XYZ file of C-alpha atoms in Angstrom:
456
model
C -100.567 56.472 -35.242
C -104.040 55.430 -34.307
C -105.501 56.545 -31.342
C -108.835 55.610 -31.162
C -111.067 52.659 -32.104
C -111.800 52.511 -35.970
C -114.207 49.592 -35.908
C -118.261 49.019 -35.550
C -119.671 47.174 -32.761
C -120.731 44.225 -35.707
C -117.298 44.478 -37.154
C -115.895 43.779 -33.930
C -118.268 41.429 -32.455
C -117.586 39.659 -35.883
C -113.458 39.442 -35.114
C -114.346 38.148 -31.447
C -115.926 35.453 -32.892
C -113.711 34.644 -35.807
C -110.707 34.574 -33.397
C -112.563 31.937 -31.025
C -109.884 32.842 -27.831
C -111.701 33.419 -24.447
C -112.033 36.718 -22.803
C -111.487 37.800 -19.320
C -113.735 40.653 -18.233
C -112.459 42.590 -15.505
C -112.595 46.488 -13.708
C -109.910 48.381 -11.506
C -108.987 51.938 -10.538
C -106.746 53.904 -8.670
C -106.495 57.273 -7.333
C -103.145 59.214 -8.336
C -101.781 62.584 -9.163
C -101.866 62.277 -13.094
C -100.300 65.494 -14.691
C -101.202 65.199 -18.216
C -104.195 62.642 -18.495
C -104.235 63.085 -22.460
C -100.390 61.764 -22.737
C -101.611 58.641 -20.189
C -104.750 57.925 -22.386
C -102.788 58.197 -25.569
C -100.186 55.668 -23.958
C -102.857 53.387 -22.468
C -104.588 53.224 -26.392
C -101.152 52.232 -28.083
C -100.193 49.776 -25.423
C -103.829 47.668 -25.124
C -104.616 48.323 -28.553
C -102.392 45.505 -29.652
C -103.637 43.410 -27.358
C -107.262 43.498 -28.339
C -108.295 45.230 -25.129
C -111.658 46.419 -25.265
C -113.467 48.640 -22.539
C -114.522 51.978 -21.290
C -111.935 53.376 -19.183
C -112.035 57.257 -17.881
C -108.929 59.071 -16.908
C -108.672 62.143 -14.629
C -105.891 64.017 -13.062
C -107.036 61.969 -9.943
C -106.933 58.741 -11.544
C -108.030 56.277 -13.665
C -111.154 53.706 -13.991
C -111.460 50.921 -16.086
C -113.911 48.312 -17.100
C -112.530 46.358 -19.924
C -112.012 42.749 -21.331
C -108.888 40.946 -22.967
C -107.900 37.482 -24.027
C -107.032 35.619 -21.560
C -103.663 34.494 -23.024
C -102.961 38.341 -23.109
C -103.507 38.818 -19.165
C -99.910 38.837 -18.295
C -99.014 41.113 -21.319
C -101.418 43.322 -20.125
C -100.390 43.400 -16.342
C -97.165 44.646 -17.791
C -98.502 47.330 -19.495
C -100.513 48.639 -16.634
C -97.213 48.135 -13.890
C -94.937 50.194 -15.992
C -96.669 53.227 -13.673
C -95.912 53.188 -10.019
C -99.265 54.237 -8.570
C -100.601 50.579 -10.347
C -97.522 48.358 -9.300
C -99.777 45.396 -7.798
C -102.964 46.717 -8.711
C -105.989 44.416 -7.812
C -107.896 43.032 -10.964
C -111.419 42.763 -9.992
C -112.574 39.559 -12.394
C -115.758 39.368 -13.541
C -117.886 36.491 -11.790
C -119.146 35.408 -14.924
C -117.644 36.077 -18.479
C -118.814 36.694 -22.072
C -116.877 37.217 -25.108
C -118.986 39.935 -26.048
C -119.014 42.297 -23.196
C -117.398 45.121 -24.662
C -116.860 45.784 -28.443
C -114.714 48.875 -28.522
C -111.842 50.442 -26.708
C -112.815 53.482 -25.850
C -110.398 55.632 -23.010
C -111.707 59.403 -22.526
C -110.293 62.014 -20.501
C -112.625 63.347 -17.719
C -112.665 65.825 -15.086
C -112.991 63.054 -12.088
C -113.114 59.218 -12.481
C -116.291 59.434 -10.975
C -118.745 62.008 -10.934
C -119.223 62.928 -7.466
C -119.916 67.143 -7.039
C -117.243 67.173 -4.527
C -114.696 70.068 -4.099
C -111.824 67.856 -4.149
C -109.524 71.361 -3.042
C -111.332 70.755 0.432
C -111.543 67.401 0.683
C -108.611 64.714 1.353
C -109.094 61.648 -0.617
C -106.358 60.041 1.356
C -108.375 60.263 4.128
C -110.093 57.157 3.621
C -112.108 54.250 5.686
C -110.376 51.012 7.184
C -110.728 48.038 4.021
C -112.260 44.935 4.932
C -111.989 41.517 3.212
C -115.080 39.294 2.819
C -114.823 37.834 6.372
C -114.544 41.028 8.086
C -117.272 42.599 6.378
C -119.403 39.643 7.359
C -118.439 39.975 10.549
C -119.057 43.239 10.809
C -122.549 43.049 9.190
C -123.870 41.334 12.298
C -122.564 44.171 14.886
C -126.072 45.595 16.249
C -124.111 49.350 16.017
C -123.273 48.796 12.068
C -124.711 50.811 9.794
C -124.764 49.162 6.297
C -125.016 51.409 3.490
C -125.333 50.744 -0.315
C -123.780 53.231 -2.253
C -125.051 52.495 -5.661
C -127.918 53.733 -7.860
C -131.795 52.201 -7.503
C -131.249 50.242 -10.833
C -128.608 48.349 -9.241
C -129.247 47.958 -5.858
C -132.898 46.833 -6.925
C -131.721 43.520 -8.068
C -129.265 42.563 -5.638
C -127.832 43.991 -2.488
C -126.653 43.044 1.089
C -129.458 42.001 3.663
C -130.358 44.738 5.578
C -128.818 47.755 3.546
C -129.992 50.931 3.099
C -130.240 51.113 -0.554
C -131.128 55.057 -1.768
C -133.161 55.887 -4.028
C -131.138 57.692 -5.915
C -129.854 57.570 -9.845
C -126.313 59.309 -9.370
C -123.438 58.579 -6.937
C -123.320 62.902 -6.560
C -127.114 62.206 -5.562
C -126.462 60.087 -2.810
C -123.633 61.506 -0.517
C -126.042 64.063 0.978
C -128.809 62.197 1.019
C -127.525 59.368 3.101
C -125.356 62.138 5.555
C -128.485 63.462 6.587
C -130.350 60.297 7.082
C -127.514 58.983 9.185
C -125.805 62.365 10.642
C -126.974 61.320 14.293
C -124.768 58.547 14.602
C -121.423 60.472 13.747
C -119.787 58.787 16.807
C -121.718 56.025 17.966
C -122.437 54.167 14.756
C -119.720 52.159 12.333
C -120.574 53.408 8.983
C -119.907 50.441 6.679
C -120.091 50.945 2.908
C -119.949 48.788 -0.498
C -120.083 49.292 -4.016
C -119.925 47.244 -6.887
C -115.601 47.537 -7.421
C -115.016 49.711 -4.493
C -114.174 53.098 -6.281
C -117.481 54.743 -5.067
C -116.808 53.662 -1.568
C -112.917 55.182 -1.548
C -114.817 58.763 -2.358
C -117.341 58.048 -0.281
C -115.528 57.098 2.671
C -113.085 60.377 2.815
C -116.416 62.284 2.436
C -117.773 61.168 5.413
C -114.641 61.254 7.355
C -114.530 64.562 6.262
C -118.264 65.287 7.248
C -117.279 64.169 11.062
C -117.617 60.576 11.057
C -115.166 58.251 12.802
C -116.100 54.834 12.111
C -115.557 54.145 8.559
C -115.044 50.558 6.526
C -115.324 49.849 3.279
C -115.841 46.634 1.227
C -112.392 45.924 -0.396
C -112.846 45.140 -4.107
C -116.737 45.815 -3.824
C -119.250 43.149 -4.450
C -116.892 41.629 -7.081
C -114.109 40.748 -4.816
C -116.571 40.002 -2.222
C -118.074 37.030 -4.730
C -114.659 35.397 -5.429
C -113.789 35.355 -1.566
C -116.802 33.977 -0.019
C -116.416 31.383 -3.113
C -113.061 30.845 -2.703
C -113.138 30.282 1.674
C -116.683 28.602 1.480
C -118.238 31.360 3.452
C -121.574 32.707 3.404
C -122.673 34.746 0.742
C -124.706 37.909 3.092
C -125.217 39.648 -1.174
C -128.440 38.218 -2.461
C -129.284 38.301 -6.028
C -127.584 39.887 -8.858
C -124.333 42.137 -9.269
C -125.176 45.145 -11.880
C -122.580 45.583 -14.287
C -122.028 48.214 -16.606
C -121.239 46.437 -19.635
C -123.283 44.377 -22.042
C -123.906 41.416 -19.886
C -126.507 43.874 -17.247
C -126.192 42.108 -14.487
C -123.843 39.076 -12.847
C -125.330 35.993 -11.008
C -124.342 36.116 -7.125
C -126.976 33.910 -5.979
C -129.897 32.040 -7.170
C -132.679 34.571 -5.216
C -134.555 37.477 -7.258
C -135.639 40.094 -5.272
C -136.955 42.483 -7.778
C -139.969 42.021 -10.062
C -140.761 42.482 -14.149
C -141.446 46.621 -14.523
C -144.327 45.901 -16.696
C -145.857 42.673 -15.013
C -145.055 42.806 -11.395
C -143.673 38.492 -12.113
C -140.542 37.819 -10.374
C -137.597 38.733 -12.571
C -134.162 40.530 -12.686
C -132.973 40.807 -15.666
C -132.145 44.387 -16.913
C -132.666 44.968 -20.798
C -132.983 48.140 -22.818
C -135.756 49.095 -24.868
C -135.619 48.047 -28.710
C -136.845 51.312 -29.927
C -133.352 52.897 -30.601
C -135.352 56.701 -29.864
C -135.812 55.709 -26.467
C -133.275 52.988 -25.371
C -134.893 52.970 -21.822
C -133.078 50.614 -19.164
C -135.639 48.423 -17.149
C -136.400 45.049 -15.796
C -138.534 42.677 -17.992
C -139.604 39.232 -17.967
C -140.024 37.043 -20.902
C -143.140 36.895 -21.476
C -143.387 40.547 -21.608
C -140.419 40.714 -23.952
C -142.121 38.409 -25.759
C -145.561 40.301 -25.711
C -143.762 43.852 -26.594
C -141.302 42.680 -28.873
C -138.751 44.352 -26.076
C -140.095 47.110 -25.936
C -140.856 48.987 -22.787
C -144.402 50.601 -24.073
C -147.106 49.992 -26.624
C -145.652 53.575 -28.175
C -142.056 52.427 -28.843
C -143.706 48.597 -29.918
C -145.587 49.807 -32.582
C -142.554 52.626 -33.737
C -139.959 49.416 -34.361
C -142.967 47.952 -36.318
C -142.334 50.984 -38.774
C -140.254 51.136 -41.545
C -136.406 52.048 -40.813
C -136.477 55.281 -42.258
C -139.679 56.660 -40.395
C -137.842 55.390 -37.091
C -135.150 57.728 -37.821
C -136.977 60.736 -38.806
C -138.981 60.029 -35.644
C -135.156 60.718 -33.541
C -134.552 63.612 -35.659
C -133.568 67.015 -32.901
C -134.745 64.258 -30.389
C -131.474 63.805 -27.155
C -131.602 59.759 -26.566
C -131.472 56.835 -23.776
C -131.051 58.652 -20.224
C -131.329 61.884 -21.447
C -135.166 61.779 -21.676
C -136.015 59.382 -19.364
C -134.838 58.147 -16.218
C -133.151 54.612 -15.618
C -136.059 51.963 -14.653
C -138.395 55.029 -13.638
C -140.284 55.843 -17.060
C -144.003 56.826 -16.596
C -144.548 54.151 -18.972
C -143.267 51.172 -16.704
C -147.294 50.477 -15.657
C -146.337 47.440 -12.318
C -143.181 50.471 -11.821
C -145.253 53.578 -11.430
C -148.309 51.649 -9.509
C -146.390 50.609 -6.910
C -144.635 53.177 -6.575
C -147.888 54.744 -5.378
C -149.862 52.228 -3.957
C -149.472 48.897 -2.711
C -149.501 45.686 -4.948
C -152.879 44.252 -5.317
C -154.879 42.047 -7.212
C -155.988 44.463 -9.344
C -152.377 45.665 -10.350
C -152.003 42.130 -11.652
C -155.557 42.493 -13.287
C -154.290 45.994 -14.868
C -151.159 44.516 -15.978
C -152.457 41.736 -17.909
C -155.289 44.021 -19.660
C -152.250 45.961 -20.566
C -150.232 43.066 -22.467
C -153.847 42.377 -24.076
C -154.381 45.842 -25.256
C -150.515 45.832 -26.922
C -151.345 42.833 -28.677
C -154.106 44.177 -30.451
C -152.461 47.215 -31.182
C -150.486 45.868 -33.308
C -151.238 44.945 -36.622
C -148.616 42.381 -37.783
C -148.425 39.821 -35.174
C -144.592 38.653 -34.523
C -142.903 36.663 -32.321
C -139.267 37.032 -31.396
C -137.556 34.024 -32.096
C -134.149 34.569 -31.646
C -130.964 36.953 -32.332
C -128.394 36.972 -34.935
C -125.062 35.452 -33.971
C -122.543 35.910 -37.633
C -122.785 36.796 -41.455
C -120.390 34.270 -43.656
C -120.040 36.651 -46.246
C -118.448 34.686 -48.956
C -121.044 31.708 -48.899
C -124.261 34.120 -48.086
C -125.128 32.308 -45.135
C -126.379 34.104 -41.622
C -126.034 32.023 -38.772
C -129.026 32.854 -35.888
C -129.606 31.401 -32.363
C -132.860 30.384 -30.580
C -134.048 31.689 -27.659
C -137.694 31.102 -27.433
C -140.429 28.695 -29.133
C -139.897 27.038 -32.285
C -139.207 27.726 -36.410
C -140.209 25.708 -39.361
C -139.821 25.475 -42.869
C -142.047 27.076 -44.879
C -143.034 30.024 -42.005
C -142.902 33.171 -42.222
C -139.718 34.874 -40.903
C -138.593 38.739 -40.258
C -135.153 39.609 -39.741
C -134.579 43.814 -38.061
C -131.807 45.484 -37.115
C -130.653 49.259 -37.522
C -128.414 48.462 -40.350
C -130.381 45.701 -42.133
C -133.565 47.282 -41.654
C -136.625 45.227 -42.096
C -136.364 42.075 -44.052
C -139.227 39.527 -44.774
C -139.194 36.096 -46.751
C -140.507 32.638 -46.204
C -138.367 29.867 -44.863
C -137.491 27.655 -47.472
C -134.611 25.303 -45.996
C -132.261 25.587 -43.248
C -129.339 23.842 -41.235
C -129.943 23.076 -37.287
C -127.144 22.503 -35.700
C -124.950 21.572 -38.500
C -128.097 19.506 -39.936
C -130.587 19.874 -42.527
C -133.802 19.973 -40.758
C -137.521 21.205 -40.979
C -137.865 22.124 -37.405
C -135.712 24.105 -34.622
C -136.315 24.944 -31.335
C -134.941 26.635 -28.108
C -131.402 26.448 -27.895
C -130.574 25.322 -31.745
C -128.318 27.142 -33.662
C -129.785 27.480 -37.543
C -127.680 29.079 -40.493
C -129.628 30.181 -43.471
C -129.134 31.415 -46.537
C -129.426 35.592 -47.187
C -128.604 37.838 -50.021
C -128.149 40.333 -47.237
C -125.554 40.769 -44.321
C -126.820 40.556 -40.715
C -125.447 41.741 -37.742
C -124.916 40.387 -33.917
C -127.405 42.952 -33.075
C -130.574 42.064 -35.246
C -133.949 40.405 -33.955
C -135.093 37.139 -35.845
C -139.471 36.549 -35.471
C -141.497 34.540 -36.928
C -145.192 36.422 -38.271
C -148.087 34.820 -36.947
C -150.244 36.100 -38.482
C-alpha cells in the first residue's frame, strides 16, 4: 500500500495542469492527545491520497498542522475524511486569500516531536490554558485600546512585508526565538497591559498565549484564524483592513496580497518591493526580497558569486554542492552578508550614497559576467508526443531568429537559435510580456526551468 508520494515536483506540476480542475489552498491545526501519530499519518496518506491532496502537514502527539491544497470539487470529500476524528469535528479551514494551482506539488505528512517548534517543556506547561479568541471586529477594536499591547508573533521575513500598524514585530527567525524575547521586553505590564497576539493561521498564537499565561500574564487575546481569517472577515463585513501589505505563506506562492501598500524594500536595491523569491543557485537557495530589475540584472540570483555559478555548466554546479548542507542551513532567511541595501541599513541609515553603492553594484555584476542573458520567461509544460515546450513571458520581448537559452536542474543548459514559434495559438515573429509561445524541442522541459534570450 503506498504511503508516501512517488512523484517529482515536474511530474506533478505536469498532472495539475493536464487535469485543468481548480485548487483550493488552505491550512488548519488542532491541538489533541494523539497516541500513535505514525498510525494517524499513515491514515491521513491513504485517505487524501485519492483525492489529490497535496501539502506539508506535521503530526505530533499534540496535534496536527497542515498546509495543503485540493480540488475544489473534492472539498467536501475531504471534510469527511478529516471529521471522522473527534478532536476535528467542525474544524475551521483557513482558505487561502488568493489561490494557485501550483502551490504545493507533493503530499508530504511527517511525524514530529511538536507541531511547532517552540523549546517549551510542554510537562510544565498547560496548553489548555489559552487566551480569549477574537474575531476581526474585536481585534480591531481592541487594537485602538491605549493599554493594548500588539504583538507579532512571526519571524522578520514575514512580518517585514506585512503586519498590523503599530506591532511589535521581533527580530527574530524562529517562533522558539521569540517567546523570551518578547516576555522580557513586555514583563512590566503583567497586569496592567492586554497582551494581544496574531499569527499568520493562529497556531503560534494558541502556544504562545498559554506561555504567557503561564509566565503571569492575565490579559491574553488572540487573533482567531490569524491573518488569514482576519482577511476573509474584514472582506466579508466591509470593515477596515488595520494588516497592511502582504500575508507570508509558506508554500510556493511567498507571500498573499492583503492590501495594495509595500512596506518593505528590494534587499539588493533599497526600491520599494515585497516580493520574496529564492536564489537560483540551487547551492545556496537563499530566501530574500528582490525587485525586478534586480532579478533581471542577477539572473535571480542574490550575489554576483551564485550569478556567475548558474552561468556554469550543470555538472560543475553540482560538484560545487558536493559535502556542502543547503538553503537555511548556511545562511540565514533575508539576512545573508551578501544582501548589500540589507546589511547597510542594517548599520547605518539609508542615504544617497547607499543608492549610489547599490547601483555600482548591479554595474559591477553585469560586467562580471561574460555571456550577457536576459530572463525572458519560465517554462509552463512539455507535450511529449509532438516535441513541443510550451513557455510564458514575463518580461521584455522574443523574436525569431534570437538567440535563446533554456536552464533548469534537469535539462541543464540548452542553447539554439529561434527559428519559428506559436504566440498564443499563432504563428508569429514577435512575443512579448504576457504571451504564451510553444516551440519546438528535441528535449523535455520542466515547470521549473528559466527561458533568456543572449544579448550578446
Amino acid at each position: 500500500m503506498q504511503l508516501y508520494n512517488t512523484l517529482s515536483a515536474d511530474e506533478r506540476a505536469e498532472l495539475i495542469d493536464n487535469a485543468g480542475k481548480q485548487r483550493l489552498t488552505l491550512s488548519f491545526y488542532a491541538y489533541a492527545k494523539i497516541e500513535n501519530p505514525k498510525k494517524f499519518r499513515d491514515e491521513l496518506f491513504i485517505a487524501w491520497n485519492p483525492l489529490e491532496v497535496l501539502g506539508r502537514i506535521y503530526v505530533a502527539t499534540e496535534g496536527i498542522n497542515a498546509q495543503l491544497s485540493l480540488p475544489a470539487n473534492e472539498f467536501y470529500a475531504f471534510k469527511d475524511t478529516i471529521e471522522m476524528y473527534s478532536f476535528m469535528k467542525g474544524i475551521r479551514l483557513n482558505v487561502a486569500v488568493e489561490h494557485d494551482d501550483h502551490s504545493f506539488l507533493k503530499l508530504t505528512i511527517k511525524v514530529r516531536d511538536k507541531i511547532v517548534a517552540d523549546g517549551l517543556d510542554n510537562k510544565t506547561l498547560d496548553v489548555t490554558n489559552i487566551g480569549i479568541h477574537l474575531k476581526a471586529k474585536e481585534f480591531n477594536d481592541l487594537i485602538e485600546d491605549p493599554n493594548t499591547i500588539l504583538v507579532d508573533m512571526r519571524n522578520h521575513y514575514e512580518s517585514e512585508i506585512g503586519h498590523f500598524k503599530g506591532a511589535i514585530t521581533p527580530d527574530v527567525e524562529t517562533f522558539r526565538e521569540s517567546l523570551p524575547i518578547i516576555e522580557n521586553q513586555i514583563s512590566e505590564h503583567k497586569e496592567d497591559k492586554k497582551l494581544l497576539m496574531y499569527c499568520t493561521g493562529g497556531i503560534r498564537c494558541e502556544k504562545a498565549s498559554a506561555y504567557f499565561k503561564n509566565k503571569g500574564f492575565k490579559n491574553v487575546y488572540q487573533l482567531e484564524g490569524g491573518i488569514i481569517e482576519y482577511t476573509r472577515q474584514v472582506k466579508e463585513l466591509g470593515l477596515e483592513s488595520k494588516f497592511i501589505g502582504k500575508n507570508f505563506v509558506f508554500d510556493h506562492r511567498l507571500g498573499e496580497r492583503i492590501t495594495h501598500d509595500i512596506i518593505s524594500k528590494c534587499h539588493q536595491c533599497g526600491v520599494p518591493c515585497d516580493n520574496h523569491t529564492n536564489c537560483d543557485n540551487a547551492g545556496c537557495h537563499l530566501l530574500f526580497i528582490q525587485c525586478d530589475s534586480c532579478k533581471e540584472a542577477t539572473q535571480n540570483c542574490c550575489s554576483i558569486e551564485c550569478q556567475e555559478i548558474i552561468n556554469l555548466p550543470l555538472v560543475d554546479q553540482v560538484n560545487l554542492r558536493k559535502g556542502l548542507k543547503n538553503g537555511n542551513m548556511i545562511f540565514r532567511k533575508g539576512k545573508s552578508e551578501k544582501l548589500a541595501f540589507k546589511t547597510e541599513t542594517k548599520n547605518i541609515a539609508q542615504t544617497h550614497s547607499t543608492d549610489n553603492a547599490s547601483r555600482e553594484n548591479k554595474v559591477q555584476i553585469r560586467k562580471k559576467i561574460a555571456v550577457k542573458k536576459v530572463l525572458i520567461g519560465t517554462g509552463e509544460h512539455y507535450f511529449v508526443k509532438s516535441e513541443v515546450g510550451l513557455f510564458k513571458i514575463t518580461n521584455h520581448q522574443i523574436k525569431v531568429g534570437d538567440t535563446i537559452l533554456i536552464s533548469g536542474p534537469t535539462t541543464g543548459i540548452q542553447e539554439l537559435v529561434l527559428s519559428q514559434m506559436m504566440v498564443n495559438g499563432s504563428e508569429s515573429e514577435v512575443a512579448i510580456a504576457g504571451d504564451k509561445i510553444t516551440i519546438k524541442l528535441p528535449f523535455r522541459i520542466r515547470s521549473s526551468d528559466k527561458f533568456y534570450k543572449i544579448l550578446s
